[in-house]
PDB file of C-alpha atoms in Angstrom:
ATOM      1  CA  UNK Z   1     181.315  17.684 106.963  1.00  0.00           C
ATOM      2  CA  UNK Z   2     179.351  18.605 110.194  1.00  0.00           C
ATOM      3  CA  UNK Z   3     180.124  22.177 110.328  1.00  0.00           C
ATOM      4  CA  UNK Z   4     179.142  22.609 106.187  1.00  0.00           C
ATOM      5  CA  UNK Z   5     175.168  20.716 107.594  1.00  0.00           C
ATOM      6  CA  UNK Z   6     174.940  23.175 110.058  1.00  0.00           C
ATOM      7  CA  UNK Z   7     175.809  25.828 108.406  1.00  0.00           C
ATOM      8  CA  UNK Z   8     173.135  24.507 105.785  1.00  0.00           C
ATOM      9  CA  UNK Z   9     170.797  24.387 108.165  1.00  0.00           C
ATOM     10  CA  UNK Z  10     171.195  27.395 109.888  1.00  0.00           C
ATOM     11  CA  UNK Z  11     170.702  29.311 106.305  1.00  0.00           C
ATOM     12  CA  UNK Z  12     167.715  27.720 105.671  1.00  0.00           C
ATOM     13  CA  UNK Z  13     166.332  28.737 108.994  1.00  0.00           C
ATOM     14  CA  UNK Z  14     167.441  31.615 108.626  1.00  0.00           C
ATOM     15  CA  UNK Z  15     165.427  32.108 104.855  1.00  0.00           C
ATOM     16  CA  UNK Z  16     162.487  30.603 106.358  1.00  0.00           C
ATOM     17  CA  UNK Z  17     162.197  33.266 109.004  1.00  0.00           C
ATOM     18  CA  UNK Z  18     162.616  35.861 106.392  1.00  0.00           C
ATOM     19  CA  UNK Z  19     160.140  34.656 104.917  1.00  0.00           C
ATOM     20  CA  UNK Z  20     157.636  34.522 107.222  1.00  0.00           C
ATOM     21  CA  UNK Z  21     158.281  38.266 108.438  1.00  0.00           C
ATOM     22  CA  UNK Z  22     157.628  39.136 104.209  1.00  0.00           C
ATOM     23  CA  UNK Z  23     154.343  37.213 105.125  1.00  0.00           C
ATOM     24  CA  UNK Z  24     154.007  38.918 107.839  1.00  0.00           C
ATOM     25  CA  UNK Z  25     154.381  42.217 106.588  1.00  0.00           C
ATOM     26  CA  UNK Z  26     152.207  41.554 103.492  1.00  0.00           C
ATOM     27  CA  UNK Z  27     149.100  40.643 105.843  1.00  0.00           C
ATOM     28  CA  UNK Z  28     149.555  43.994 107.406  1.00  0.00           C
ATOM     29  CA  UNK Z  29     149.954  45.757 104.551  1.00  0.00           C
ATOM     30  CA  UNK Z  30     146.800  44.440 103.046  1.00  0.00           C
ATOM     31  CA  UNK Z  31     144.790  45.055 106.469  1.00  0.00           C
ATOM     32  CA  UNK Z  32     146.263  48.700 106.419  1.00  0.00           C
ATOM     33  CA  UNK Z  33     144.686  48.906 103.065  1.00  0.00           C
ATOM     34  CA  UNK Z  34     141.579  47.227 103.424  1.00  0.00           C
ATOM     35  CA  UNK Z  35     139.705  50.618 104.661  1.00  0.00           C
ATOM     36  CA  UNK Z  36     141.274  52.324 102.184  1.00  0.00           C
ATOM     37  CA  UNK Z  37     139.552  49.944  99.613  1.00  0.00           C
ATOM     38  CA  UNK Z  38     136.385  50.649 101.167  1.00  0.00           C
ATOM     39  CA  UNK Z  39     136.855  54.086 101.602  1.00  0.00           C
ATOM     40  CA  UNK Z  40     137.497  54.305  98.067  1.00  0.00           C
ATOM     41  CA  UNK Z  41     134.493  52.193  96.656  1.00  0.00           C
ATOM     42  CA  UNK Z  42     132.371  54.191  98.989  1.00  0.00           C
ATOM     43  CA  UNK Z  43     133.300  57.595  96.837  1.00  0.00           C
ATOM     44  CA  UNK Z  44     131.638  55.485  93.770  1.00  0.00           C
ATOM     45  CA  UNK Z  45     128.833  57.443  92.041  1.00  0.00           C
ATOM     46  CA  UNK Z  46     125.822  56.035  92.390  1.00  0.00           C
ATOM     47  CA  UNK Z  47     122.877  55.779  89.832  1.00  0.00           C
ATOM     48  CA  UNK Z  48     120.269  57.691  89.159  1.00  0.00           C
ATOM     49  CA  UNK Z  49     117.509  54.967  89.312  1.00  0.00           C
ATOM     50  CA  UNK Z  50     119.321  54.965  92.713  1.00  0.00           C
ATOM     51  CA  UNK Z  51     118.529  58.403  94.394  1.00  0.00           C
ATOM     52  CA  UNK Z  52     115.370  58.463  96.652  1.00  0.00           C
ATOM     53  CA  UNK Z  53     113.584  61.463  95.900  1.00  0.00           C
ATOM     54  CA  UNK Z  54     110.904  63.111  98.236  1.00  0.00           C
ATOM     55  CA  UNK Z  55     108.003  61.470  96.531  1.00  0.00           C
ATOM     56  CA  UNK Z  56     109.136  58.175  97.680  1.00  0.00           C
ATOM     57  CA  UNK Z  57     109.088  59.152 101.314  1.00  0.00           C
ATOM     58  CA  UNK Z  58     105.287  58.867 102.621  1.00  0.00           C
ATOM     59  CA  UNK Z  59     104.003  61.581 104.323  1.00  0.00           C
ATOM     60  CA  UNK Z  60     101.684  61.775 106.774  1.00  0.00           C
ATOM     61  CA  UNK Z  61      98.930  64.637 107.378  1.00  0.00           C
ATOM     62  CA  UNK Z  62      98.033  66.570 109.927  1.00  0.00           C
ATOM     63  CA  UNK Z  63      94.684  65.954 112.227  1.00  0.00           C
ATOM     64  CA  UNK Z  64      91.423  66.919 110.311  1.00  0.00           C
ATOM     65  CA  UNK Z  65      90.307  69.249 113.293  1.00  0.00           C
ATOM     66  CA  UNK Z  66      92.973  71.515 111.872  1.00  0.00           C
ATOM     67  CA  UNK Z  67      90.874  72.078 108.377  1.00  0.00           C
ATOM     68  CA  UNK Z  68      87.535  72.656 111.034  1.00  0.00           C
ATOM     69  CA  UNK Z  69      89.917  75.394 112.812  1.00  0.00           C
ATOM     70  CA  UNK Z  70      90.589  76.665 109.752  1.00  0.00           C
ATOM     71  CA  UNK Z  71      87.035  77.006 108.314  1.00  0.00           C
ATOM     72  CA  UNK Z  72      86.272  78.900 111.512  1.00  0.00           C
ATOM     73  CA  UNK Z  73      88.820  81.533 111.146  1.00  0.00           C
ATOM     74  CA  UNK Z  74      87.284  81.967 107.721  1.00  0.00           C
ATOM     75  CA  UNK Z  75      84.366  82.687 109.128  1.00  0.00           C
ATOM     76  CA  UNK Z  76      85.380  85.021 111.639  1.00  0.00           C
ATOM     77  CA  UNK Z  77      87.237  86.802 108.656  1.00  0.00           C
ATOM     78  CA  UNK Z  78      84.065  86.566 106.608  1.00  0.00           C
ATOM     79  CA  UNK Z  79      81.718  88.387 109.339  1.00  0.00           C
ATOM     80  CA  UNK Z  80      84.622  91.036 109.635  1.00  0.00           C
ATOM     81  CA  UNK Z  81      85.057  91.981 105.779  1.00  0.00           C
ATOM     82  CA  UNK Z  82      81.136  91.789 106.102  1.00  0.00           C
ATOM     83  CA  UNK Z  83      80.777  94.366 108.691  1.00  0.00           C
ATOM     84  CA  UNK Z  84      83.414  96.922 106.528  1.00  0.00           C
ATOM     85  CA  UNK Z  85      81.362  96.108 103.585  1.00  0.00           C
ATOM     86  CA  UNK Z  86      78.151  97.350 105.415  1.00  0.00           C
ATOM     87  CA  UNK Z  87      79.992 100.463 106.465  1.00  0.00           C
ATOM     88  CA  UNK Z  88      81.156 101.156 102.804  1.00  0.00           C
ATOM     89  CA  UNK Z  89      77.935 101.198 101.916  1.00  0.00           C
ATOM     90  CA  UNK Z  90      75.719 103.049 104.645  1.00  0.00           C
ATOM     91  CA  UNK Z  91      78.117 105.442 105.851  1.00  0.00           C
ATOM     92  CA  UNK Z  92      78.131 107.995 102.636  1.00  0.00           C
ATOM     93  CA  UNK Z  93      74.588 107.945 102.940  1.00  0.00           C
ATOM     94  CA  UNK Z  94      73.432 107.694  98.925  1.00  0.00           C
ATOM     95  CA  UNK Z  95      72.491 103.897  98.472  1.00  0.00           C
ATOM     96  CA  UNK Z  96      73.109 103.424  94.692  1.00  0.00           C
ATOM     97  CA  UNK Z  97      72.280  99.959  93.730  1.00  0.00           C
ATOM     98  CA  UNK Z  98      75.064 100.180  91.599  1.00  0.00           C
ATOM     99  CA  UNK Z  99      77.419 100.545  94.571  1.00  0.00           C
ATOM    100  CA  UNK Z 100      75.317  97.966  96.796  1.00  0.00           C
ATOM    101  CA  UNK Z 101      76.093  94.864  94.484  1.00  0.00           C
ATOM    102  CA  UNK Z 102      79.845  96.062  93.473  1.00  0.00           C
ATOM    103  CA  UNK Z 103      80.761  96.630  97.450  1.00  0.00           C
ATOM    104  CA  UNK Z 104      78.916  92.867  98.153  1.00  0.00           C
ATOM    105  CA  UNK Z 105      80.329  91.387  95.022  1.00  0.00           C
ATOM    106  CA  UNK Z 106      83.548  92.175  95.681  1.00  0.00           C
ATOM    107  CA  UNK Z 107      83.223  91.255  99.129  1.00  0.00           C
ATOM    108  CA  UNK Z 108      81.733  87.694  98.338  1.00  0.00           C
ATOM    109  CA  UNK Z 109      84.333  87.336  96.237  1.00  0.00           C
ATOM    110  CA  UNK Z 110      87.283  88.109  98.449  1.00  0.00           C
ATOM    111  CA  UNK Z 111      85.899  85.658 100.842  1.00  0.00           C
ATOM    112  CA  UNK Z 112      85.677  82.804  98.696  1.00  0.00           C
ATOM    113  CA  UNK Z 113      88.681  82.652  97.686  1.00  0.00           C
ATOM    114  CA  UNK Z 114      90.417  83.161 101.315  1.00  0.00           C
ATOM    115  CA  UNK Z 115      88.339  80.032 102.501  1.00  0.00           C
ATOM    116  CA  UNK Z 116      89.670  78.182  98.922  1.00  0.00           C
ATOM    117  CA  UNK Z 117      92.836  79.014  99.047  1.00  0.00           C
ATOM    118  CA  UNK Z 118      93.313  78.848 103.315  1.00  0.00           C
ATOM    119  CA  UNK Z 119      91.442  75.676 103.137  1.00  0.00           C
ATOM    120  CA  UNK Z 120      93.217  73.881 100.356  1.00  0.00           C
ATOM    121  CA  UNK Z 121      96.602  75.240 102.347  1.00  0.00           C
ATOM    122  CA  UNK Z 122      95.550  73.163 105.201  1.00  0.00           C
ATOM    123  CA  UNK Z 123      94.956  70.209 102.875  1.00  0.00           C
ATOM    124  CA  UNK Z 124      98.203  70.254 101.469  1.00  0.00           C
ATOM    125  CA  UNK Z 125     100.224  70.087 105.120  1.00  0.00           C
ATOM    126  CA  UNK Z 126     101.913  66.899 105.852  1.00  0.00           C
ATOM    127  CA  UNK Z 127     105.183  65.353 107.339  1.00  0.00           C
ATOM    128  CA  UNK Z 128     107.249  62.521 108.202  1.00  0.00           C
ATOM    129  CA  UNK Z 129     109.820  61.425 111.061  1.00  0.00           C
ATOM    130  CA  UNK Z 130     112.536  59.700 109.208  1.00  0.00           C
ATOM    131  CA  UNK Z 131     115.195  58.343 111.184  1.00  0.00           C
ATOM    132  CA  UNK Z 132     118.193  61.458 110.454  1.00  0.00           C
ATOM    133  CA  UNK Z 133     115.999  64.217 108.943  1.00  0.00           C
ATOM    134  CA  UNK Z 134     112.078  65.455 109.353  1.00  0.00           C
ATOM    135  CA  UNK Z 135     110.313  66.789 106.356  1.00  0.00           C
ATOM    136  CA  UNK Z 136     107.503  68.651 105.645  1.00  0.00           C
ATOM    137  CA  UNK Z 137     105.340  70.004 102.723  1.00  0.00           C
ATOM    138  CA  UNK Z 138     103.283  72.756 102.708  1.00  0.00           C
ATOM    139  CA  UNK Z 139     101.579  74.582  99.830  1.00  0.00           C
ATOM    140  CA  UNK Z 140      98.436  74.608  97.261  1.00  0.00           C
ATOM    141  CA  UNK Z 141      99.726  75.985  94.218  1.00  0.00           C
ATOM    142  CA  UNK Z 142     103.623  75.966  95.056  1.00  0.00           C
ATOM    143  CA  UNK Z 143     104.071  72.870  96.822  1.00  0.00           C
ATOM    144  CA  UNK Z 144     107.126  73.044  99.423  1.00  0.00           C
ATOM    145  CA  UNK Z 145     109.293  70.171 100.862  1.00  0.00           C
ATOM    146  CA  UNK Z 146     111.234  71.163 103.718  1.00  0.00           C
ATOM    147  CA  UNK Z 147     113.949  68.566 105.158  1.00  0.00           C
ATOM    148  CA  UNK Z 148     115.524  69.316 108.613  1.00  0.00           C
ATOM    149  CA  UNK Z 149     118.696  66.923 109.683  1.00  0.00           C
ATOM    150  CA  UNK Z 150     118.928  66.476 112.892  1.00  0.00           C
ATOM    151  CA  UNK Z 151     122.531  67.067 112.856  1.00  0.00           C
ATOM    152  CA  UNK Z 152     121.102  70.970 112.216  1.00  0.00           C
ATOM    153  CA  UNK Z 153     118.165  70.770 114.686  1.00  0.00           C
ATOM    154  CA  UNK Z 154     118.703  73.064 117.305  1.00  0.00           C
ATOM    155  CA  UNK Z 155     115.444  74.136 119.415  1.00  0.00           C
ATOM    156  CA  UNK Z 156     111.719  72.268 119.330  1.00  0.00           C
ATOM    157  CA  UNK Z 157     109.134  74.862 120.553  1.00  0.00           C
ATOM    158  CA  UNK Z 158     105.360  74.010 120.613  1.00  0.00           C
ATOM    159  CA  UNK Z 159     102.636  76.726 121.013  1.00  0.00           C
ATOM    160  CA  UNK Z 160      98.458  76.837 120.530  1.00  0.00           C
ATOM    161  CA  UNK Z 161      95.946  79.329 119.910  1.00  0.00           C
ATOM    162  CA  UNK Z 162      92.673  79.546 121.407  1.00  0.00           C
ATOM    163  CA  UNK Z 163      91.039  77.987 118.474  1.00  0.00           C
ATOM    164  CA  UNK Z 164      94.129  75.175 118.783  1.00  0.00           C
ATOM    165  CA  UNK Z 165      93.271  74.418 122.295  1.00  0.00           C
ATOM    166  CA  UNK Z 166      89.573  74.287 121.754  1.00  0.00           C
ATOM    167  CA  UNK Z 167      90.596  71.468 119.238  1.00  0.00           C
ATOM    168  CA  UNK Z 168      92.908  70.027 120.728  1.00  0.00           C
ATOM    169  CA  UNK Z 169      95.720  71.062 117.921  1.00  0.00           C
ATOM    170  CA  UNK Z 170      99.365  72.453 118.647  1.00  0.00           C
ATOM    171  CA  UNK Z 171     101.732  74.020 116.203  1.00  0.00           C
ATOM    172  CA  UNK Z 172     105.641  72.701 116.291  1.00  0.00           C
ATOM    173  CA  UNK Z 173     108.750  75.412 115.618  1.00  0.00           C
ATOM    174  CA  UNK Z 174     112.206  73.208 114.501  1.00  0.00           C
ATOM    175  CA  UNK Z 175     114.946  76.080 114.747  1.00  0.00           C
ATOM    176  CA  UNK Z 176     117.972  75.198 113.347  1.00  0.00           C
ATOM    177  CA  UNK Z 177     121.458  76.008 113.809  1.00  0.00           C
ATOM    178  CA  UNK Z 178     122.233  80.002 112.825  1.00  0.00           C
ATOM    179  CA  UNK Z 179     118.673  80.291 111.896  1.00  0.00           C
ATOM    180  CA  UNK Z 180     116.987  83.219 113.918  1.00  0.00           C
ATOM    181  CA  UNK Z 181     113.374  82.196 112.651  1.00  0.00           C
ATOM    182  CA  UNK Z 182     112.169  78.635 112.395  1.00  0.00           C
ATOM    183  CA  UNK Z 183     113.316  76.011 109.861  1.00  0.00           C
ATOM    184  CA  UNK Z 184     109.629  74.277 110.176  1.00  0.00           C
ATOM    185  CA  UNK Z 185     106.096  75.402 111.315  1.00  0.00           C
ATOM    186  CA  UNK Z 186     103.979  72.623 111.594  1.00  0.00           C
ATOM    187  CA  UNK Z 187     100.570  73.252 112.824  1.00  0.00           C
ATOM    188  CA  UNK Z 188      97.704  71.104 113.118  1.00  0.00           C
ATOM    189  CA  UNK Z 189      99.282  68.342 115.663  1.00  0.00           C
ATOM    190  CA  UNK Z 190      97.466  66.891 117.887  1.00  0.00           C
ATOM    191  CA  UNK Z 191      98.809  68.216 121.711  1.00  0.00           C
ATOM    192  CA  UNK Z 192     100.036  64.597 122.919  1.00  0.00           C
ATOM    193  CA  UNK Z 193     101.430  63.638 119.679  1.00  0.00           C
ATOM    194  CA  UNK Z 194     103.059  67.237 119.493  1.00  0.00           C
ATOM    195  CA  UNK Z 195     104.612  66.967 122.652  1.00  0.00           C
ATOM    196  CA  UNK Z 196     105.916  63.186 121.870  1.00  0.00           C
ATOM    197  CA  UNK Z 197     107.544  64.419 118.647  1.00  0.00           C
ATOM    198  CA  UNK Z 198     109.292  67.324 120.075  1.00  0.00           C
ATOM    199  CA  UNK Z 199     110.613  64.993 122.691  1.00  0.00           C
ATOM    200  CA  UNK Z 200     111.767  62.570 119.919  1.00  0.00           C
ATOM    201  CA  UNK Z 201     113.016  65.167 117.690  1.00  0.00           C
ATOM    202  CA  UNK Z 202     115.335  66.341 120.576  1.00  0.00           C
ATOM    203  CA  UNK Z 203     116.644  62.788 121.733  1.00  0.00           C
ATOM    204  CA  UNK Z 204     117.596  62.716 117.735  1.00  0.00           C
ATOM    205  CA  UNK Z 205     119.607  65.898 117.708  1.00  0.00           C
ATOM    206  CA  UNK Z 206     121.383  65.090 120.888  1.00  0.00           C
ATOM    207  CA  UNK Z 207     122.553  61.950 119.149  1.00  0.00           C
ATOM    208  CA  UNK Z 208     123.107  63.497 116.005  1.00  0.00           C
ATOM    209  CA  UNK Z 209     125.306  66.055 118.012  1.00  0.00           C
ATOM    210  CA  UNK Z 210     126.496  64.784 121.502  1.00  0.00           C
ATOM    211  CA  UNK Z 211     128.821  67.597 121.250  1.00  0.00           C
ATOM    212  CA  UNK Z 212     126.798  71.119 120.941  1.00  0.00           C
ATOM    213  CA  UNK Z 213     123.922  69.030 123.587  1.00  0.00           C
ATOM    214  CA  UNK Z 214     126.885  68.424 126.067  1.00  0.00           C
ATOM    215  CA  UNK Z 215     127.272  72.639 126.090  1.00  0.00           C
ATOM    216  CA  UNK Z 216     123.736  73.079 125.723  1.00  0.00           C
ATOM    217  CA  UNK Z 217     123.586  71.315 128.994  1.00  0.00           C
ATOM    218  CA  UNK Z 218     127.035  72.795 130.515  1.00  0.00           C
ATOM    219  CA  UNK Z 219     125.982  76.380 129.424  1.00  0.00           C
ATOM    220  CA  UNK Z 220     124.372  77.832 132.402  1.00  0.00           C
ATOM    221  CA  UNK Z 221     120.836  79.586 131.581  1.00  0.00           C
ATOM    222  CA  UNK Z 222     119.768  83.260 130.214  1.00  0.00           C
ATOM    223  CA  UNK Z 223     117.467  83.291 133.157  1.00  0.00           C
ATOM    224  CA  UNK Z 224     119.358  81.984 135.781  1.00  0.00           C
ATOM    225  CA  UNK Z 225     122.305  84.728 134.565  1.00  0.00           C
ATOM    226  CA  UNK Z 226     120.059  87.856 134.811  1.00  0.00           C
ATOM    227  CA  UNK Z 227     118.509  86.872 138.052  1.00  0.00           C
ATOM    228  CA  UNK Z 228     122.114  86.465 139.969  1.00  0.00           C
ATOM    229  CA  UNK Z 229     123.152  89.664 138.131  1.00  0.00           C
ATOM    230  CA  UNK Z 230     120.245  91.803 139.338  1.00  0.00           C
ATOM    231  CA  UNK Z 231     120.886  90.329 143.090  1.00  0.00           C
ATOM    232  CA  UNK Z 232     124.190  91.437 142.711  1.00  0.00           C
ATOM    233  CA  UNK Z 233     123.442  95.117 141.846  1.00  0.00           C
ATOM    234  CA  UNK Z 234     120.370  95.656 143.840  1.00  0.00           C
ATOM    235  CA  UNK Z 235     122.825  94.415 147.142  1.00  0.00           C
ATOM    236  CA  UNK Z 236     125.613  96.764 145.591  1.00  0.00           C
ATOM    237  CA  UNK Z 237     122.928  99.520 145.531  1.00  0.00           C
ATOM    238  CA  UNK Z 238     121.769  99.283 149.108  1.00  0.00           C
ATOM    239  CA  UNK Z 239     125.248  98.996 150.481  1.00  0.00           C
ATOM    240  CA  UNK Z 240     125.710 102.082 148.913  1.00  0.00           C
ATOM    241  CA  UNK Z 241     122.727 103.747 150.025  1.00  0.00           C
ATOM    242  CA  UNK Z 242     123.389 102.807 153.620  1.00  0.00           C
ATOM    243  CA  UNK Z 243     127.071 104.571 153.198  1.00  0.00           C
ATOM    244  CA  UNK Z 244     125.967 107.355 151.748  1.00  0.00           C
ATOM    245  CA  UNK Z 245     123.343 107.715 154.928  1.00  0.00           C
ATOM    246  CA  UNK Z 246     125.627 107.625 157.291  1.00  0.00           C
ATOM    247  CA  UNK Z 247     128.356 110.109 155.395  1.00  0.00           C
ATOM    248  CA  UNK Z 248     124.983 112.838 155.061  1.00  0.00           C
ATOM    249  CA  UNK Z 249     124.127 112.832 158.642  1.00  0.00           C
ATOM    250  CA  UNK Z 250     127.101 113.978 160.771  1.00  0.00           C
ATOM    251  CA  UNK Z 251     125.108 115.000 163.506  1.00  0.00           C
ATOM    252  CA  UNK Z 252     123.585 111.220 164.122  1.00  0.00           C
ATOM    253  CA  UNK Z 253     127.514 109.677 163.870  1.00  0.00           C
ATOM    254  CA  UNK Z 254     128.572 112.621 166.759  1.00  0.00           C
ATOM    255  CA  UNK Z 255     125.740 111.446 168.906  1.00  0.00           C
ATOM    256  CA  UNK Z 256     126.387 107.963 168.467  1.00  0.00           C
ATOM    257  CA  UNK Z 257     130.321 108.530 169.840  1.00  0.00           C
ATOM    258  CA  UNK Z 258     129.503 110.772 172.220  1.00  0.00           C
ATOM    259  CA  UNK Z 259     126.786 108.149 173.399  1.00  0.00           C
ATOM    260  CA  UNK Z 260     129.810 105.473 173.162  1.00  0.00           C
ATOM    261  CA  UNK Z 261     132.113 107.257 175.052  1.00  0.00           C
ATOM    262  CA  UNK Z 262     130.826 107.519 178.263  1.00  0.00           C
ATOM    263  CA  UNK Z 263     129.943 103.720 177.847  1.00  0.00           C
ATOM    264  CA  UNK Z 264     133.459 103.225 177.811  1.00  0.00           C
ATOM    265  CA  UNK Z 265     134.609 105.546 180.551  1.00  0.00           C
ATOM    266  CA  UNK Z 266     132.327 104.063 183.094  1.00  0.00           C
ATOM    267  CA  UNK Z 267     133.431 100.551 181.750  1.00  0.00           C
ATOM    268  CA  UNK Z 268     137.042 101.490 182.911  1.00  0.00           C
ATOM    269  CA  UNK Z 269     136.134 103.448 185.905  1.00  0.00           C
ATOM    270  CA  UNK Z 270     134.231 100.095 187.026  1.00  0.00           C
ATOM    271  CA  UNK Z 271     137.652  97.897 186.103  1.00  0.00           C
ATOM    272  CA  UNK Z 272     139.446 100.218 188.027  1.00  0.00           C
ATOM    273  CA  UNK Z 273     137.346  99.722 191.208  1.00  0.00           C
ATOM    274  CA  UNK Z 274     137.150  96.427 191.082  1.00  0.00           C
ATOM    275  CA  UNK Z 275     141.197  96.242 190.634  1.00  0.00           C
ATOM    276  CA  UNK Z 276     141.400  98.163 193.893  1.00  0.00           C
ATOM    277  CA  UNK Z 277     138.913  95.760 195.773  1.00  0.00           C
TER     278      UNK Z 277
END
C-alpha cells in the first residue's frame, strides 16, 4: 500500500515539473516573439493624413543684410551694362536717336529684371535644422526644397566674399557622400551663426555615422601625405647628387687617398717606435 502512494506521488511530481518546463518554455517562446510582433506592426502602412510634408516644417530665413548685398551687386552690374551701353552707342560714331533709346531701353530693361528676379531669389532662401536632416528652399518661380540626412552629410565648408564680409554674411557648402559638388549652398548666414551650424551639422553626422567619422579621423591627411612624400624624394635626390659628385671627379677621390695614405704610414711608423722604446 506504501509503495503504490509513492509511486503516486512521485508521478504527480513528476507531471507537475513537466508542466512547469511547458510554462516555461511558453514564456520564452512568447518573449522570442514579442520583437517580432513589433517588428511586424512597425511595417504597417501608415496614413496619408499621417505623412509630414515640407510645408509643415517651418523654415527660417536668412539675415536681411543678404538682400542689401544683393541690391549692391545689382548695382555694380547695372553701372557695368551701363558703361557697354554707352560704348554701343558712341563708338560707331552716327548718334541716331533711334539707336540711342533702343540701346538704353534695352539696357533699362535688362537691369530691372536682374535686380527682380536676383532680389526676389534672395527672398525666397530659407532653412531649418531638424534633428536627422537639414533642409533648404531656394527659388522665385521654381521653388526648391532640398533635404540633407545627416546619415549622408559628409563635409561642412563655409566661405565669404568681400561684399559677405563687409556684412557680416557667410555662405555654407553641405557635401554629401559620392557627391563631387555640394548637396546645399546656403548663403546669407550670419559668420557666428555659420560657424555654430557647421559645427552642429558635423557633431550630427558623426552620430549619424560613428563609423565613416572613426576613418575620417584614422585616415591620415592629403597634406600631411604629400609633405612626407616630397621629403622623401628631395633627400633621395641629394643623396644621389652627392654620389654622382664623387663618381665624376676621380681626380679629387685620388688626392684624397693619396692624402690618407701617408696619414697612415706615419701612424704605423710612430707605433713602431714607440714599440721599440
Amino acid at each position: 500500500m506504501s509503495s503504490d502512494m509513492d509511486s503516486k506521488l512521485e508521478h504527480e511530481a513528476h507531471a507537475k515539473q513537466t508542466d512547469n518546463f511547458q510554462d516555461n518554455d511558453n514564456v520564452i517562446t512568447t518573449e522570442a516573439l514579442a520583437p517580432a510582433n513589433s517588428e511586424a506592426a512597425s511595417h504597417l502602412p501608415v496614413h496619408q493624413s499621417q505623412w509630414q510634408s515640407f510645408d509643415q516644417v517651418p523654415l527660417e530665413p536668412v539675415s536681411p543684410n543678404h538682400y542689401a548685398q544683393v541690391n549692391i551687386e545689382s548695382l555694380i552690374f547695372s553701372c557695368l551694362l551701363l558703361v557697354v551701353a554707352s560704348l554701343i552707342i558712341i563708338l560707331p560714331g552716327d548718334l541716331y536717336l533711334t539707336r540711342i533709346l533702343a540701346v538704353s531701353i534695352g539696357a533699362l530693361i535688362i537691369i530691372s529684371l536682374v535686380s527682380y528676379v536676383r532680389y526676389q531669389h534672395a527672398k525666397s532662401l530659407a532653412y531649418a535644422v531638424c534633428d536627422h536632416e537639414l533642409i533648404m528652399q531656394k527659388g522665385f518661380w521654381w521653388q526648391k526644397r532640398t533635404s540633407l540626412p545627416y546619415s549622408r552629410l559628409q563635409h561642412v565648408s563655409l566661405s565669404h566674399g568681400p561684399l559677405e564680409r563687409h556684412f557680416n554674411l557667410a555662405s555654407i557648402k553641405c557635401f554629401s557622400a559620392g557627391s563631387g559638388s555640394a548637396e546645399i549652398e546656403l548663403p546669407g548666414i550670419e559668420q557666428d551663426t555659420a560657424e555654430h551650424l557647421r559645427q552642429h551639422l558635423l557633431a550630427q553626422a558623426a552620430k549619424a555615422n560613428p563609423a565613416a567619422a572613426t576613418t575620417a579621423a584614422l585616415k591620415p591627411d592629403k597634406d600631411e601625405e604629400f609633405v612626407s612624400e616630397a621629403l622623401t624624394t628631395k633627400a633621395a635626390a641629394t643623396e644621389q647628387s652627392e654620389t654622382d659628385n664623387h663618381t665624376s671627379n676621380p681626380l679629387e677621390a685620388k688626392e684624397g687617398l693619396s692624402e690618407e695614405k701617408p696619414f697612415k704610414h706615419s701612424t704605423a711608423l710612430q707605433q713602431g717606435r714607440n714599440d721599440d722604446a
